[in-house]
Amino acid sequence: MTYYQIFDLCRIYINNIHRMVQIFGIESANRTLIREINRIFLDYMTYEGVYKACNRFGLKTNASPLQKTNI
């Protein structure tokens, strides 16, 4: 049995941006960065168990002074 029979090469995903550039090219790294940034926003918006908007109204309730300065 070979690796391409075990792994679906169209669905393999790594979050190491440098390796993505080396192996698959810059466009693949771009897509990886977009996916990772989207996941960060999704985690931020739902980590309290409820939906929290990622705008000035949602960030206003945050205790972090750094995030408050960005409003």
JSON list of C-alpha atoms in Angstrom, two decimals:
[
{"chain": "A", "resi": 1, "resn": "MET", "atom": "CA", "xyz": [0.00, 0.00, 0.00]},
{"chain": "A", "resi": 2, "resn": "THR", "atom": "CA", "xyz": [1.40, 3.42, -0.93]},
{"chain": "A", "resi": 3, "resn": "TYR", "atom": "CA", "xyz": [0.96, 6.78, 0.76]},
{"chain": "A", "resi": 4, "resn": "TYR", "atom": "CA", "xyz": [-1.40, 8.14, -1.89]},
{"chain": "A", "resi": 5, "resn": "GLN", "atom": "CA", "xyz": [-3.76, 5.22, -1.25]},
{"chain": "A", "resi": 6, "resn": "ILE", "atom": "CA", "xyz": [-3.82, 6.08, 2.46]},
{"chain": "A", "resi": 7, "resn": "PHE", "atom": "CA", "xyz": [-3.86, 9.90, 2.35]},
{"chain": "A", "resi": 8, "resn": "ASP", "atom": "CA", "xyz": [-6.09, 12.13, 0.28]},
{"chain": "A", "resi": 9, "resn": "LEU", "atom": "CA", "xyz": [-3.47, 14.54, -1.07]},
{"chain": "A", "resi": 10, "resn": "CYS", "atom": "CA", "xyz": [-6.14, 17.10, -2.00]},
{"chain": "A", "resi": 11, "resn": "ARG", "atom": "CA", "xyz": [-7.23, 17.41, 1.64]},
{"chain": "A", "resi": 12, "resn": "ILE", "atom": "CA", "xyz": [-3.92, 17.36, 3.53]},
{"chain": "A", "resi": 13, "resn": "TYR", "atom": "CA", "xyz": [-3.58, 20.48, 5.66]},
{"chain": "A", "resi": 14, "resn": "ILE", "atom": "CA", "xyz": [-0.71, 21.86, 7.72]},
{"chain": "A", "resi": 15, "resn": "ASN", "atom": "CA", "xyz": [-0.61, 25.21, 9.48]},
{"chain": "A", "resi": 16, "resn": "ASN", "atom": "CA", "xyz": [3.15, 25.74, 9.06]},
{"chain": "A", "resi": 17, "resn": "ILE", "atom": "CA", "xyz": [3.24, 28.66, 6.63]},
{"chain": "A", "resi": 18, "resn": "HIS", "atom": "CA", "xyz": [6.93, 28.29, 5.75]},
{"chain": "A", "resi": 19, "resn": "ARG", "atom": "CA", "xyz": [6.48, 24.63, 4.81]},
{"chain": "A", "resi": 20, "resn": "MET", "atom": "CA", "xyz": [3.41, 25.49, 2.73]},
{"chain": "A", "resi": 21, "resn": "VAL", "atom": "CA", "xyz": [5.49, 27.99, 0.73]},
{"chain": "A", "resi": 22, "resn": "GLN", "atom": "CA", "xyz": [8.32, 25.49, 0.26]},
{"chain": "A", "resi": 23, "resn": "ILE", "atom": "CA", "xyz": [6.12, 22.59, -0.78]},
{"chain": "A", "resi": 24, "resn": "PHE", "atom": "CA", "xyz": [3.04, 24.09, -2.45]},
{"chain": "A", "resi": 25, "resn": "GLY", "atom": "CA", "xyz": [3.89, 27.72, -3.23]},
{"chain": "A", "resi": 26, "resn": "ILE", "atom": "CA", "xyz": [2.85, 31.19, -2.14]},
{"chain": "A", "resi": 27, "resn": "GLU", "atom": "CA", "xyz": [-0.81, 30.88, -3.13]},
{"chain": "A", "resi": 28, "resn": "SER", "atom": "CA", "xyz": [-1.23, 27.89, -0.88]},
{"chain": "A", "resi": 29, "resn": "ALA", "atom": "CA", "xyz": [0.41, 29.79, 1.98]},
{"chain": "A", "resi": 30, "resn": "ASN", "atom": "CA", "xyz": [-1.99, 32.67, 1.33]},
{"chain": "A", "resi": 31, "resn": "ARG", "atom": "CA", "xyz": [-4.98, 30.33, 1.67]},
{"chain": "A", "resi": 32, "resn": "THR", "atom": "CA", "xyz": [-3.50, 28.84, 4.83]},
{"chain": "A", "resi": 33, "resn": "LEU", "atom": "CA", "xyz": [-3.08, 32.28, 6.41]},
{"chain": "A", "resi": 34, "resn": "ILE", "atom": "CA", "xyz": [-6.65, 33.22, 5.52]},
{"chain": "A", "resi": 35, "resn": "ARG", "atom": "CA", "xyz": [-7.94, 30.00, 7.07]},
{"chain": "A", "resi": 36, "resn": "GLU", "atom": "CA", "xyz": [-5.90, 30.49, 10.26]},
{"chain": "A", "resi": 37, "resn": "ILE", "atom": "CA", "xyz": [-6.97, 34.14, 10.68]},
{"chain": "A", "resi": 38, "resn": "ASN", "atom": "CA", "xyz": [-10.61, 33.18, 10.16]},
{"chain": "A", "resi": 39, "resn": "ARG", "atom": "CA", "xyz": [-10.28, 30.51, 12.84]},
{"chain": "A", "resi": 40, "resn": "ILE", "atom": "CA", "xyz": [-8.81, 33.04, 15.27]},
{"chain": "A", "resi": 41, "resn": "PHE", "atom": "CA", "xyz": [-11.73, 35.40, 14.72]},
{"chain": "A", "resi": 42, "resn": "LEU", "atom": "CA", "xyz": [-14.24, 32.58, 15.06]},
{"chain": "A", "resi": 43, "resn": "ASP", "atom": "CA", "xyz": [-12.66, 31.42, 18.32]},
{"chain": "A", "resi": 44, "resn": "TYR", "atom": "CA", "xyz": [-12.64, 34.98, 19.65]},
{"chain": "A", "resi": 45, "resn": "MET", "atom": "CA", "xyz": [-16.27, 35.56, 18.72]},
{"chain": "A", "resi": 46, "resn": "THR", "atom": "CA", "xyz": [-17.58, 32.35, 20.32]},
{"chain": "A", "resi": 47, "resn": "TYR", "atom": "CA", "xyz": [-15.22, 31.46, 23.19]},
{"chain": "A", "resi": 48, "resn": "GLU", "atom": "CA", "xyz": [-17.68, 32.67, 25.87]},
{"chain": "A", "resi": 49, "resn": "GLY", "atom": "CA", "xyz": [-20.35, 30.27, 24.64]},
{"chain": "A", "resi": 50, "resn": "VAL", "atom": "CA", "xyz": [-22.39, 32.96, 22.91]},
{"chain": "A", "resi": 51, "resn": "TYR", "atom": "CA", "xyz": [-21.88, 34.93, 19.73]},
{"chain": "A", "resi": 52, "resn": "LYS", "atom": "CA", "xyz": [-19.96, 38.15, 20.31]},
{"chain": "A", "resi": 53, "resn": "ALA", "atom": "CA", "xyz": [-19.70, 40.60, 17.44]},
{"chain": "A", "resi": 54, "resn": "CYS", "atom": "CA", "xyz": [-16.22, 41.51, 16.31]},
{"chain": "A", "resi": 55, "resn": "ASN", "atom": "CA", "xyz": [-16.97, 45.20, 15.91]},
{"chain": "A", "resi": 56, "resn": "ARG", "atom": "CA", "xyz": [-16.78, 48.25, 18.18]},
{"chain": "A", "resi": 57, "resn": "PHE", "atom": "CA", "xyz": [-19.79, 47.12, 20.22]},
{"chain": "A", "resi": 58, "resn": "GLY", "atom": "CA", "xyz": [-18.44, 43.63, 20.87]},
{"chain": "A", "resi": 59, "resn": "LEU", "atom": "CA", "xyz": [-14.90, 44.81, 21.58]},
{"chain": "A", "resi": 60, "resn": "LYS", "atom": "CA", "xyz": [-16.14, 47.50, 23.97]},
{"chain": "A", "resi": 61, "resn": "THR", "atom": "CA", "xyz": [-17.01, 44.82, 26.54]},
{"chain": "A", "resi": 62, "resn": "ASN", "atom": "CA", "xyz": [-13.47, 43.41, 26.50]},
{"chain": "A", "resi": 63, "resn": "ALA", "atom": "CA", "xyz": [-11.19, 44.12, 29.45]},
{"chain": "A", "resi": 64, "resn": "SER", "atom": "CA", "xyz": [-8.02, 44.28, 27.37]},
{"chain": "A", "resi": 65, "resn": "PRO", "atom": "CA", "xyz": [-6.75, 47.86, 27.03]},
{"chain": "A", "resi": 66, "resn": "LEU", "atom": "CA", "xyz": [-5.00, 46.96, 23.77]},
{"chain": "A", "resi": 67, "resn": "GLN", "atom": "CA", "xyz": [-8.24, 45.88, 22.16]},
{"chain": "A", "resi": 68, "resn": "LYS", "atom": "CA", "xyz": [-10.07, 48.91, 23.52]},
{"chain": "A", "resi": 69, "resn": "THR", "atom": "CA", "xyz": [-7.58, 51.26, 21.88]},
{"chain": "A", "resi": 70, "resn": "ASN", "atom": "CA", "xyz": [-8.34, 49.72, 18.49]},
{"chain": "A", "resi": 71, "resn": "ILE", "atom": "CA", "xyz": [-12.02, 50.66, 18.65]}
]
